CSV table of C-alpha atoms in Angstrom, one decimal:
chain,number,residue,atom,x,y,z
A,1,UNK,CA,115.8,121.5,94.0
A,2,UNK,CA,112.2,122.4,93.9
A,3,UNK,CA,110.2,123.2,96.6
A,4,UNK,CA,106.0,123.7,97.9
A,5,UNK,CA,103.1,124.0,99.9
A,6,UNK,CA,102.1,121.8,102.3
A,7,UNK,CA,101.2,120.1,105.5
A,8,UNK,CA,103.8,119.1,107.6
A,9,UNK,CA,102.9,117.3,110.9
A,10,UNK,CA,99.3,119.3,110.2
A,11,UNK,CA,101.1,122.5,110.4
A,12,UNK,CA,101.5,124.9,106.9
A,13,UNK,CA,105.1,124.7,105.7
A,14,UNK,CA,107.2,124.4,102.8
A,15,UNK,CA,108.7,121.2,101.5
A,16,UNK,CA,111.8,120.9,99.5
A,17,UNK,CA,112.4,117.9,97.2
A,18,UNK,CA,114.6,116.7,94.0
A,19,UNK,CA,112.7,116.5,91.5
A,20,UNK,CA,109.7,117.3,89.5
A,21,UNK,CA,107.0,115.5,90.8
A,22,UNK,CA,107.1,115.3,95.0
A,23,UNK,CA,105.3,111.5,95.1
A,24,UNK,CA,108.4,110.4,93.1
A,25,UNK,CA,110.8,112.0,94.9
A,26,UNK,CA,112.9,112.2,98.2
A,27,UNK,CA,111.8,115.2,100.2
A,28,UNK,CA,115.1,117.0,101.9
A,29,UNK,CA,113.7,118.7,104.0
A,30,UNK,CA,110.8,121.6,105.1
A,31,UNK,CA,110.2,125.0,107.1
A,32,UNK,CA,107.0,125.7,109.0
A,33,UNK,CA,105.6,129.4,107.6
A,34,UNK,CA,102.8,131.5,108.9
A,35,UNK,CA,100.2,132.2,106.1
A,36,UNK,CA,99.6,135.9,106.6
A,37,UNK,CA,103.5,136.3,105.8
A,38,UNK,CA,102.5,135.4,101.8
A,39,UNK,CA,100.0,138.5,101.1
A,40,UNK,CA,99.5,138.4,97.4
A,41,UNK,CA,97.0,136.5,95.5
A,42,UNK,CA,99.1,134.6,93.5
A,43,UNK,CA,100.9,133.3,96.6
A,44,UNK,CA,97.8,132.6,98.7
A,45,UNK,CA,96.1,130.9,95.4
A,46,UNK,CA,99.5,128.3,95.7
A,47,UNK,CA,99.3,127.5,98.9
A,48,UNK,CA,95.3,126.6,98.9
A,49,UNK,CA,96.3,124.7,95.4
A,50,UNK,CA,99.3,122.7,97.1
A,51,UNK,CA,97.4,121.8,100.3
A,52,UNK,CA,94.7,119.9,98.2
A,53,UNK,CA,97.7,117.9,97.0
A,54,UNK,CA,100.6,117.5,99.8
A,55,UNK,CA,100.4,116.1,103.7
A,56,UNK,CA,103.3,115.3,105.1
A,57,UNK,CA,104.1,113.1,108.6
A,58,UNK,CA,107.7,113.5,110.0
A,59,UNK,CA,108.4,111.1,112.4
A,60,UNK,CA,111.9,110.0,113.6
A,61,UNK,CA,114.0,111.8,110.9
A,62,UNK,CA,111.9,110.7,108.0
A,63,UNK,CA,108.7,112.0,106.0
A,64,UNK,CA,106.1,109.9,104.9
A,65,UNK,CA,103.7,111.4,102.3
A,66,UNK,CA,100.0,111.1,103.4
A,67,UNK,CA,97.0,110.9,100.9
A,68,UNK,CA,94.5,113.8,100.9
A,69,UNK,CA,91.0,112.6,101.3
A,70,UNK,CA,89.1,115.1,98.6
């Protein structure tokens, strides 16, 4: 299972999926986090990288991936 960084129902969370790339994949599930709780800069340059990339709606038990306008 892998895992990231992204918007969730516009809130910061992580998302957990099945395989390598998430657009191909089934998402299992996510957890809503609080930025200040990653301090490092290698965290904090993740979760900026992985928001460019990943919104998320869930809706009635099931995600829907959402494209990020650049």
């Amino acid at each position: 299972m892998r895992w990231c960084f992204g918007k969730v129902n516009n809130r910061l969370a992580e998302i957990y999926f099945d395989d390598d790339k998430l657009l191909e994949s089934k998402i299992f599930g996510h957890c809503y986090i609080k930025q200040e709780n990653y301090k490092t800069k290698k965290e904090q340059k993740m979760i900026e990288k992985d928001l460019k990339k990943v919104k998320v709606v869930y809706r009635n038990k099931k995600y829907k991936l959402v494209k990020v306008k650049d």
